[in-house]
XYZ file of C-alpha atoms in Angstrom:
668
model
C -13.282 57.559 55.638
C -9.831 59.147 55.870
C -7.986 60.591 52.878
C -5.257 57.916 53.354
C -7.779 55.096 53.240
C -9.495 56.665 50.242
C -6.167 56.998 48.394
C -5.221 53.415 49.264
C -8.537 52.112 47.945
C -8.170 54.144 44.740
C -4.657 52.829 44.154
C -5.837 49.275 44.744
C -8.683 49.795 42.298
C -6.325 51.247 39.652
C -3.873 48.362 40.069
C -6.707 45.843 39.749
C -7.927 47.511 36.566
C -4.414 47.554 35.089
C -3.877 43.924 36.017
C -7.111 42.971 34.321
C -5.877 44.427 31.041
C -2.525 42.607 31.052
C -1.945 39.082 29.706
C -1.272 36.440 32.361
C 2.355 36.126 31.253
C 2.940 39.782 32.204
C 1.962 39.038 35.815
C 3.776 35.725 36.193
C 7.361 35.275 37.191
C 10.061 34.265 34.698
C 8.785 31.401 32.503
C 10.467 28.047 32.896
C 12.278 27.134 29.681
C 10.696 24.330 27.685
C 12.626 21.078 27.663
C 14.909 21.077 24.604
C 13.695 18.670 21.914
C 15.558 17.331 18.915
C 14.175 15.100 16.153
C 16.584 12.726 14.432
C 15.204 11.802 11.016
C 17.252 11.087 7.911
C 17.364 14.210 5.730
C 15.688 16.479 8.286
C 17.764 19.675 8.548
C 20.809 17.853 7.247
C 20.748 14.868 9.620
C 22.436 11.861 7.964
C 22.932 9.503 10.909
C 20.112 6.995 10.351
C 20.603 3.660 8.633
C 18.413 0.600 8.368
C 17.857 -2.683 6.580
C 15.973 -5.883 7.205
C 17.029 -9.503 7.433
C 14.885 -12.123 5.707
C 15.136 -15.893 5.722
C 13.615 -15.852 2.232
C 16.805 -14.275 0.866
C 19.348 -15.497 3.442
C 22.412 -14.255 1.534
C 21.060 -11.077 -0.097
C 21.402 -7.659 1.612
C 18.139 -5.673 1.706
C 19.577 -2.261 2.622
C 17.881 -0.471 -0.293
C 14.488 -2.076 0.344
C 11.644 0.316 1.093
C 9.410 -0.371 2.944
C 10.972 -2.550 5.642
C 9.032 -5.664 6.644
C 8.518 -7.354 10.011
C 6.732 -10.696 10.158
C 4.964 -12.638 12.884
C 6.864 -15.813 11.969
C 10.227 -14.114 12.507
C 11.198 -14.460 8.839
C 11.708 -10.689 8.437
C 13.628 -8.663 11.047
C 14.336 -4.916 10.547
C 17.523 -3.360 11.952
C 17.681 0.389 12.693
C 20.416 2.617 14.088
C 20.476 6.368 14.833
C 23.658 8.348 15.532
C 23.067 10.365 18.711
C 26.017 12.743 18.308
C 23.738 15.786 17.687
C 22.754 15.552 21.387
C 25.047 17.870 23.420
C 27.553 15.996 25.568
C 26.471 17.969 28.650
C 22.778 17.096 28.135
C 20.879 14.453 30.102
C 18.333 12.583 27.981
C 14.955 12.519 29.726
C 12.879 10.922 26.962
C 13.535 9.126 23.662
C 10.816 7.819 21.367
C 11.288 5.834 18.173
C 8.456 6.304 15.668
C 7.779 4.319 12.495
C 5.128 4.941 9.843
C 3.288 1.755 8.840
C 2.466 1.975 5.137
C 1.035 -1.460 4.310
C 0.571 -4.969 5.575
C -0.125 -8.531 4.491
C -3.033 -9.911 6.515
C -5.345 -8.083 8.900
C -4.383 -9.418 12.346
C -2.610 -7.133 14.844
C 1.113 -7.652 15.378
C 2.981 -7.271 18.668
C 6.196 -5.413 17.851
C 9.200 -5.724 20.170
C 12.444 -3.733 19.954
C 15.641 -5.441 21.119
C 19.073 -3.895 21.656
C 21.593 -5.205 19.112
C 24.869 -6.247 20.745
C 27.266 -6.609 17.821
C 28.333 -4.407 14.885
C 26.487 -4.786 11.595
C 26.772 -3.064 8.221
C 23.558 -2.006 6.505
C 24.925 -2.654 3.016
C 26.275 -6.110 4.015
C 23.893 -7.516 6.635
C 21.859 -10.570 5.637
C 19.901 -13.267 7.429
C 23.179 -15.112 7.993
C 25.782 -12.351 8.212
C 26.102 -9.220 10.368
C 28.890 -8.048 8.072
C 30.561 -9.700 5.126
C 33.262 -10.935 7.527
C 31.165 -11.787 10.599
C 28.199 -14.165 10.858
C 25.371 -13.802 13.343
C 25.594 -16.243 16.239
C 22.167 -17.458 15.131
C 20.637 -16.439 11.774
C 18.391 -13.402 11.838
C 20.242 -11.675 14.718
C 18.799 -14.242 17.122
C 21.765 -15.174 19.300
C 20.666 -14.018 22.766
C 23.463 -12.277 24.638
C 25.704 -12.156 21.567
C 23.578 -10.841 18.688
C 20.884 -9.093 20.688
C 19.424 -8.705 24.154
C 16.947 -11.295 25.354
C 14.520 -8.789 26.870
C 12.634 -6.295 24.743
C 13.496 -2.660 25.396
C 10.132 -1.436 24.093
C 6.899 -2.814 22.649
C 3.952 -1.588 20.585
C 0.929 -3.181 18.949
C 0.532 -2.587 15.209
C -3.091 -2.792 14.120
C -3.653 -0.354 11.241
C -1.909 1.086 8.219
C -1.336 4.740 7.419
C -0.399 5.341 11.057
C 2.584 6.258 13.234
C 3.589 3.894 16.036
C 5.816 4.870 18.960
C 8.287 2.864 21.063
C 9.817 4.261 24.253
C 13.590 3.697 23.977
C 14.637 6.171 26.675
C 16.811 3.715 28.623
C 18.640 2.595 25.484
C 19.265 6.158 24.306
C 20.685 7.064 27.719
C 23.020 4.054 27.594
C 24.141 4.872 24.052
C 24.803 8.482 24.972
C 26.962 7.322 27.865
C 28.805 4.819 25.646
C 28.452 5.708 21.932
C 30.664 2.762 20.922
C 27.924 0.385 22.124
C 25.270 1.901 19.855
C 24.520 -0.925 17.433
C 20.870 0.024 17.153
C 17.728 -2.057 17.389
C 16.272 -5.255 15.981
C 12.482 -5.374 15.603
C 10.683 -8.682 16.091
C 6.991 -9.444 15.517
C 4.519 -11.859 17.086
C 0.865 -12.578 16.339
C -1.780 -15.272 16.568
C -2.007 -15.268 12.753
C 0.346 -15.107 9.784
C 0.795 -11.378 9.184
C 3.418 -8.943 7.903
C 3.590 -5.187 8.546
C 5.701 -2.808 6.429
C 6.997 0.640 7.407
C 8.888 3.264 5.434
C 12.671 3.190 5.671
C 15.313 5.903 6.031
C 15.593 5.873 2.215
C 11.903 6.592 1.597
C 11.439 9.476 -0.852
C 9.099 11.387 1.513
C 11.342 12.596 4.343
C 8.415 13.240 6.681
C 7.479 9.527 6.750
C 10.944 8.125 7.475
C 11.640 6.570 10.907
C 12.508 9.151 13.534
C 13.702 9.413 17.113
C 12.392 12.319 19.192
C 14.618 13.149 22.163
C 13.939 15.471 25.087
C 16.833 16.414 27.341
C 17.823 18.614 30.256
C 21.075 20.487 30.750
C 23.391 18.841 33.263
C 26.430 21.025 32.614
C 27.225 24.491 31.255
C 24.446 26.576 29.803
C 24.573 26.345 26.007
C 25.149 29.508 24.015
C 22.808 30.798 21.362
C 25.361 30.085 18.658
C 25.021 26.290 18.784
C 23.646 24.874 15.540
C 21.105 22.115 16.155
C 20.973 19.211 13.760
C 17.332 18.619 14.563
C 14.394 20.868 15.328
C 13.249 22.590 18.475
C 9.624 21.907 17.664
C 8.229 18.905 19.472
C 6.442 16.383 17.280
C 3.417 14.439 18.423
C 4.212 10.937 19.628
C 0.670 9.689 20.094
C -0.175 6.762 17.859
C -2.652 7.693 15.154
C -5.122 4.977 14.226
C -6.550 5.098 10.729
C -10.275 4.416 10.453
C -12.894 4.578 7.784
C -15.882 3.891 10.014
C -18.876 5.985 8.856
C -20.366 8.366 11.399
C -23.437 10.553 11.582
C -21.406 13.613 10.569
C -22.905 15.062 7.360
C -20.952 13.879 4.345
C -19.555 16.329 1.820
C -21.767 16.548 -1.248
C -18.700 16.309 -3.470
C -15.612 14.141 -3.867
C -12.075 15.108 -4.832
C -9.941 12.710 -6.872
C -6.273 13.042 -5.897
C -3.561 12.896 -8.552
C -1.895 9.485 -8.314
C 1.610 9.927 -6.909
C 2.351 6.604 -5.188
C 2.277 2.979 -6.413
C -1.278 1.704 -6.869
C -2.159 -1.923 -7.498
C -5.816 -2.721 -8.186
C -6.131 -5.814 -5.981
C -9.039 -5.002 -3.662
C -6.786 -4.209 -0.690
C -6.876 -0.547 0.301
C -3.390 -0.227 1.796
C -2.372 1.791 -1.287
C -4.853 4.512 -0.278
C -3.494 5.438 3.147
C -1.793 8.603 1.854
C -4.894 9.930 0.047
C -5.826 13.229 1.659
C -9.086 15.123 1.650
C -12.501 14.232 2.988
C -13.894 10.880 1.834
C -17.462 10.398 0.698
C -19.536 8.747 3.434
C -22.787 7.030 2.470
C -25.109 5.656 5.136
C -28.791 5.913 6.011
C -28.389 9.437 7.400
C -26.388 10.847 4.469
C -28.346 9.198 1.644
C -30.776 11.178 -0.517
C -32.824 8.075 -1.335
C -33.365 5.336 1.255
C -35.001 1.933 1.246
C -36.510 0.923 3.570
C -37.958 4.070 5.101
C -36.842 3.122 8.608
C -33.261 3.548 9.845
C -30.538 1.127 8.747
C -27.517 0.832 11.002
C -24.134 1.892 9.535
C -22.791 -1.489 10.676
C -25.336 -3.155 8.378
C -25.130 -0.960 5.273
C -22.687 1.909 4.700
C -19.604 2.803 2.693
C -16.665 5.180 2.531
C -15.365 6.134 -0.939
C -12.143 7.779 -2.084
C -10.833 8.551 -5.553
C -7.563 9.071 -7.440
C -6.755 9.753 -11.071
C -4.020 9.790 -13.657
C -3.993 10.425 -17.392
C -5.349 6.958 -18.199
C -7.753 5.983 -15.425
C -10.191 7.187 -12.802
C -9.793 5.127 -9.618
C -12.167 4.407 -6.745
C -11.547 2.748 -3.374
C -14.737 1.727 -1.590
C -14.771 0.398 1.965
C -18.140 -1.230 2.691
C -19.344 -2.037 6.201
C -21.868 -4.901 6.161
C -22.592 -7.292 9.020
C -23.881 -10.036 6.678
C -22.081 -10.680 3.392
C -23.488 -13.621 1.490
C -23.405 -15.185 -1.938
C -26.697 -15.793 -3.752
C -25.417 -16.972 -7.119
C -22.770 -15.834 -9.568
C -25.521 -15.536 -12.181
C -28.035 -13.866 -9.843
C -29.214 -10.321 -10.624
C -26.344 -8.259 -9.257
C -28.579 -5.585 -7.717
C -30.182 -8.206 -5.440
C -26.803 -9.032 -3.885
C -24.401 -7.105 -1.675
C -22.960 -4.634 -4.173
C -22.217 -1.003 -4.977
C -23.084 1.144 -7.999
C -21.244 4.073 -9.554
C -22.743 6.296 -12.260
C -20.663 8.790 -14.279
C -21.900 11.599 -16.532
C -18.803 11.855 -18.718
C -19.900 14.790 -20.867
C -21.205 16.731 -17.859
C -24.592 17.608 -19.376
C -26.545 16.331 -16.321
C -28.774 14.291 -18.631
C -28.813 10.517 -18.136
C -28.705 8.628 -21.422
C -26.987 5.239 -21.293
C -27.615 4.857 -25.023
C -25.160 7.714 -25.540
C -21.377 7.306 -25.465
C -20.507 9.091 -22.216
C -23.040 8.002 -19.553
C -22.031 4.809 -17.750
C -23.268 2.835 -14.775
C -21.073 0.199 -13.106
C -22.279 -2.310 -10.524
C -19.654 -4.258 -8.567
C -20.569 -7.148 -6.301
C -18.675 -7.973 -3.094
C -16.691 -10.669 -4.934
C -15.585 -8.324 -7.738
C -18.106 -9.484 -10.341
C -19.028 -6.439 -12.428
C -21.858 -5.411 -14.737
C -22.011 -2.350 -16.976
C -24.952 -0.325 -18.303
C -24.086 1.978 -21.186
C -22.691 1.961 -24.700
C -19.661 -0.135 -25.528
C -17.611 -2.378 -23.261
C -15.249 -0.280 -21.127
C -12.096 -2.189 -20.130
C -12.610 -1.573 -16.428
C -10.563 -3.297 -13.736
C -12.430 -4.296 -10.561
C -11.108 -6.283 -7.606
C -12.744 -6.999 -4.246
C -11.723 -8.505 -0.903
C -13.699 -9.610 2.139
C -12.597 -7.755 5.279
C -13.479 -10.539 7.725
C -16.419 -12.237 9.382
C -19.354 -9.845 9.752
C -17.261 -6.837 8.730
C -17.896 -6.145 5.041
C -15.749 -5.911 1.939
C -13.490 -3.569 -0.015
C -13.486 -2.755 -3.727
C -10.947 -1.104 -6.011
C -12.080 0.063 -9.431
C -10.158 1.517 -12.391
C -12.193 3.052 -15.233
C -10.470 4.210 -18.445
C -10.965 7.894 -19.218
C -11.102 6.939 -22.904
C -14.522 5.361 -22.281
C -15.857 8.289 -20.252
C -14.770 11.592 -21.759
C -15.496 13.280 -25.083
C -11.894 14.565 -25.173
C -9.470 12.591 -22.992
C -7.099 12.713 -21.209
C -8.235 14.080 -17.870
C -6.714 17.259 -16.444
C -6.382 18.955 -13.077
C -9.523 20.902 -12.185
C -11.784 18.828 -14.428
C -15.218 18.084 -12.922
C -17.202 14.911 -13.689
C -20.767 14.587 -12.289
C -21.211 11.224 -10.585
C -23.327 9.224 -8.147
C -22.846 6.212 -5.890
C -25.229 3.742 -4.242
C -25.124 0.596 -2.124
C -27.297 -2.546 -2.077
C -27.504 -4.752 1.018
C -28.826 -8.320 0.970
C -29.166 -10.110 4.311
C -31.862 -12.702 3.544
C -31.143 -13.995 0.022
C -33.577 -13.114 -2.744
C -34.176 -9.394 -3.357
C -32.101 -6.722 -1.628
C -33.088 -5.581 1.871
C -31.643 -2.057 1.788
C -30.751 0.423 -0.952
C -29.085 3.786 -0.320
C -28.385 6.407 -3.018
C -26.005 9.291 -2.369
C -27.679 11.927 -4.578
C -31.102 12.166 -6.211
C -34.020 9.786 -6.459
C -31.985 6.985 -8.032
C -28.560 6.105 -9.319
C -29.368 7.685 -12.709
C -30.813 11.002 -11.485
C -28.120 12.930 -13.395
C -29.614 16.344 -12.705
C -28.642 15.898 -9.050
C -25.288 14.161 -9.435
C -22.527 15.415 -7.181
C -19.211 16.766 -8.541
C -16.047 14.668 -8.688
C -13.112 17.059 -9.150
C -9.619 16.042 -10.275
C -7.104 17.688 -7.932
C -3.327 17.892 -8.121
C -0.966 17.527 -11.032
C 0.763 14.872 -13.138
C 2.513 14.500 -15.399
C 2.683 10.745 -15.815
C 4.924 8.949 -18.283
C 3.894 5.674 -19.914
C 6.566 3.156 -20.916
C 5.622 0.069 -22.950
C 7.989 -2.901 -23.140
C 7.282 -5.578 -25.769
C 9.756 -7.830 -27.532
C 10.751 -6.144 -30.804
C 8.912 -2.879 -30.092
C 11.311 -0.017 -30.800
C 14.218 -2.443 -30.777
C 13.521 -3.676 -27.238
C 14.850 -7.213 -26.689
C 14.493 -7.587 -22.923
C 11.831 -10.314 -22.613
C 12.526 -13.934 -21.723
C 9.671 -16.399 -21.230
C 8.897 -20.093 -21.247
C 6.362 -22.702 -20.147
C 7.101 -25.234 -17.410
C 4.967 -28.372 -17.581
C 4.022 -30.981 -15.006
C 2.947 -33.206 -17.898
C 6.463 -33.154 -19.410
C 8.547 -32.421 -16.342
C 11.942 -32.360 -18.082
C 10.920 -30.432 -21.192
C 11.983 -26.847 -21.900
C 9.742 -24.667 -24.085
C 11.894 -21.559 -24.560
C 11.397 -21.646 -28.341
C 7.616 -22.047 -28.200
C 5.270 -19.512 -29.724
C 2.851 -19.734 -26.822
C 2.796 -19.837 -23.026
C 0.568 -22.473 -21.480
C -1.290 -22.049 -18.182
C -3.575 -24.837 -17.011
C -4.977 -26.813 -14.105
C -6.439 -30.287 -13.652
C -9.062 -29.964 -10.941
C -9.795 -33.683 -11.033
C -6.238 -34.485 -9.932
C -5.868 -31.147 -8.085
C -2.548 -30.324 -9.754
C -1.105 -27.664 -12.001
C -0.593 -28.817 -15.568
C 1.388 -25.842 -16.863
C 2.683 -22.473 -15.678
C 4.312 -19.579 -17.558
C 7.511 -17.757 -16.575
C 8.210 -14.227 -17.884
C 10.856 -11.615 -17.149
C 11.161 -8.078 -18.560
C 14.454 -6.217 -18.230
C 13.731 -2.668 -17.087
C 15.828 0.274 -18.286
C 16.875 2.603 -15.482
C 14.227 5.202 -14.673
C 15.210 8.788 -13.771
C 16.432 9.282 -10.218
C 13.513 9.712 -7.821
C 10.922 8.358 -10.268
C 7.876 6.722 -8.652
C 6.203 3.783 -10.396
C 2.476 4.463 -10.038
C 0.987 1.609 -12.110
C 2.257 -1.475 -13.910
C 0.229 -4.015 -15.886
C 1.291 -7.188 -17.661
C -0.819 -7.790 -20.772
C -1.224 -11.328 -22.141
C -3.133 -12.239 -25.293
C -5.210 -15.437 -25.024
C -4.798 -17.126 -28.389
C -6.325 -20.541 -27.789
C -7.487 -23.314 -25.474
C -5.878 -26.697 -25.070
C -8.890 -27.893 -23.037
C -12.412 -27.109 -24.174
C -13.844 -25.427 -21.056
C -12.677 -21.786 -20.887
C -13.371 -20.930 -17.210
C -9.916 -20.650 -15.540
C -8.657 -18.469 -12.695
C -5.169 -17.108 -13.366
C -2.881 -15.409 -10.885
C 0.498 -13.671 -11.019
C 3.240 -14.344 -8.443
C 6.577 -12.575 -8.134
C 9.462 -15.026 -8.576
C 12.131 -15.032 -5.863
C 15.028 -16.916 -7.453
C 16.982 -16.687 -10.728
C 15.896 -18.962 -13.573
C 17.113 -19.622 -17.096
C 14.805 -19.302 -20.089
C 16.623 -22.085 -21.947
C 17.004 -24.440 -18.973
C 13.877 -23.951 -16.844
C 11.626 -26.996 -16.545
C 9.087 -28.237 -14.035
C 12.033 -29.586 -12.036
C 14.877 -27.150 -12.731
C 15.199 -23.374 -12.366
C 18.770 -23.220 -13.701
C 21.108 -25.842 -15.147
C 21.677 -28.280 -12.288
C 19.712 -26.122 -9.800
C 16.181 -27.344 -9.023
C 13.209 -25.386 -7.810
C 12.849 -25.905 -4.075
C 9.409 -27.284 -4.872
C 8.744 -28.492 -8.449
C 6.862 -26.073 -10.645
C 8.248 -22.938 -8.940
C 5.988 -23.490 -5.949
C 7.988 -23.042 -2.744
C 6.605 -19.948 -0.930
C 9.874 -19.251 0.879
C 12.442 -19.565 -1.900
C 10.682 -19.879 -5.288
C 7.802 -17.368 -5.265
C 6.045 -14.812 -3.120
C 2.922 -16.666 -1.915
C 0.545 -13.700 -2.190
C -0.416 -13.140 -5.843
C -0.249 -9.609 -7.167
C -3.474 -10.262 -9.067
C -5.944 -13.065 -9.778
C -9.150 -13.304 -11.787
C -11.128 -15.592 -14.077
C -10.507 -15.672 -17.808
C -13.365 -16.913 -19.913
C -12.672 -16.464 -23.624
C -9.934 -16.384 -26.247
C -9.032 -13.817 -28.884
C -8.610 -11.001 -26.363
C -6.118 -9.306 -24.036
C -5.990 -9.784 -20.265
C -4.192 -7.360 -17.918
C -2.569 -8.519 -14.681
C -1.782 -5.959 -11.976
C 1.954 -6.136 -11.178
C 2.615 -2.662 -9.753
C 4.204 -3.686 -6.477
C 6.683 -6.123 -7.961
C 7.654 -3.756 -10.794
C 8.135 -0.933 -8.287
C 10.509 -3.211 -6.361
C 12.389 -4.080 -9.580
C 12.724 -0.414 -10.542
C 14.360 0.324 -7.184
C 16.555 -2.792 -7.099
C 17.335 -4.537 -10.380
C 18.656 -7.599 -8.516
C 15.123 -8.266 -7.252
C 13.827 -8.672 -10.819
C 13.448 -12.424 -11.205
C 10.244 -12.027 -13.163
C 6.742 -13.361 -12.695
C 5.086 -16.761 -12.911
C 1.503 -17.106 -14.153
C -0.421 -19.959 -12.555
C -3.946 -21.254 -12.980
C -6.694 -22.897 -10.956
C -10.002 -24.548 -11.787
C -12.386 -27.095 -10.348
C -12.293 -28.855 -13.725
C -9.687 -29.364 -16.427
C -8.809 -26.013 -17.999
C -5.937 -24.750 -20.117
C -5.047 -21.562 -22.033
C -2.388 -20.732 -24.589
C -1.124 -17.151 -24.386
C 1.073 -15.626 -27.093
C 4.788 -15.689 -26.168
C 7.644 -13.305 -26.979
C 8.737 -15.694 -29.768
C 5.470 -15.471 -31.683
C 5.502 -14.193 -35.248
C 2.426 -12.138 -34.285
C 4.582 -9.273 -33.037
C 1.715 -7.051 -31.891
C 0.271 -9.853 -29.725
C 3.430 -10.610 -27.760
C 3.338 -10.046 -23.970
C 3.760 -6.417 -23.031
C 4.497 -4.605 -19.819
C 2.992 -1.136 -19.396
C 4.623 0.971 -16.708
C 3.405 4.402 -15.625
C 5.747 6.605 -13.615
C 6.043 10.169 -12.443
C 8.385 12.431 -10.548
C 7.362 12.680 -6.885
C 5.464 15.797 -5.841
C 7.297 18.243 -3.562
C 7.282 17.216 0.086
C 4.959 19.563 2.045
C 6.826 22.004 4.278
């Protein structure tokens, strides 16, 4: 081998060794610049060009521009409008992609909804737009922005299917964004329409939502079609691309080992104990998963499918209550008997060792076991009678059920209230009954049974309050903001504003309401940014006007104004009737979905109705506060008399308890 060949080989070997030590980028040519990306989201890096509202046939003349969340309905009765100013996009840029994303926070019903986005063709004003008017001076061609070719386009610009809550959904609006960039004067935004095979409503956070990160956003990618921009340009958005893939929330148990602990998150968003788990979508941290593979104690010995018997549990807390949300998967949910032994039916159990001594003694004051059946019926083992709140909902045919539970700290702890970092030993179990009679499966999370306190897992309170409790009751501290009355089908023209009681009753034989109660509490203005986390309406049952005490009561938000001194079964205001007698029209008189419903069975005690969602709406928009109507139902003839705000028993008058807090800092 010649010296030249030897030298050439050595040089080649050296170059190969050097190349092997360098990163790939050092060997490649000049990197292609990433496509510029800007995110337009109200409040993000100073952007203030988003505005939205929604149009609703239920309030055809009332602007909804401060409503949060925005609603879209399958029946077309609620239509959101959104508009984004595109001026932060450089004039010499060519938009290559534009994606609108919305964060679905809650829904009414469980069916999917087909969402369609239509280009709006006429100007509208967010603070003036209603079902009938685009602005205060200009009506829609057809109510609800439905005039094709004049109000909006007839062909959808983008579509998406909404099927879960706590998830982002994306719509491709590239063509519209390109057109608006070319002609900014034509940018009147979008109208969102819904369609479904069932009655359903989905709600997404608006541009006014307190958490900036969950407001609607448009992510735009663009290429440079003109001069190269200089490094001194200040972007209104961000150069970091955000994910546009739709995230689907799920609580389906898997074979992944469950954590042997559970964190309770400090309550920082509105929570209504109604059995629906839409209020839990923002709870972070790993849930507790209980199925045959994760259970410490199993019956039977052979495997039980997660689709037949499993649960996912989450927890929250505030200074008054410990909360649980339990999502049960069960392919056969059946009803043995309301008086049947609860442990032989489809149900869950929770055990709490309040004093943390890991010794189970239900004769003592701090060890409690709660069993909750799939229909919300609850039994307690332990000392005293804790004023727990339990609500349950069926998820659908062969799917299972959900449970929400609120347990007062005062009944659990030696020294309430709770505090961040506090640890409470606890356990959870599930019973499954597929064949009537005794249960067919029983799974316990920790230990040999639900009361094996020495092996309880830790429940740790995480996060911080502080929560503030406001109590409103006529005469308390000089408060005079309550108006209430009874409206009676028996005496249709009578007004009971001066009565000392509120009657609620039902005649199951005739299948009609006998009496309903109207109440309204004026709410003082809360501090700016305050979040209502819980609200409960307390009514004291003083007597019966029919002998049988078993009556289901429910609370509905009222839609229209009414007068305490003029309201009757027929009239809401002087000369203005209810659209359906008895405050019963679901489009104009009341919201059809009750905020709470349960059976009352005795007198001489308080009953609490969950009203968080309606009170949260009132706190944000005082004009929405038209109060609440309490209605009853029974298969027989039942009637209760609750103490009114006119009663001489001051301490027994209706009271509204409202818990609020300042929002936690938005994560950065």
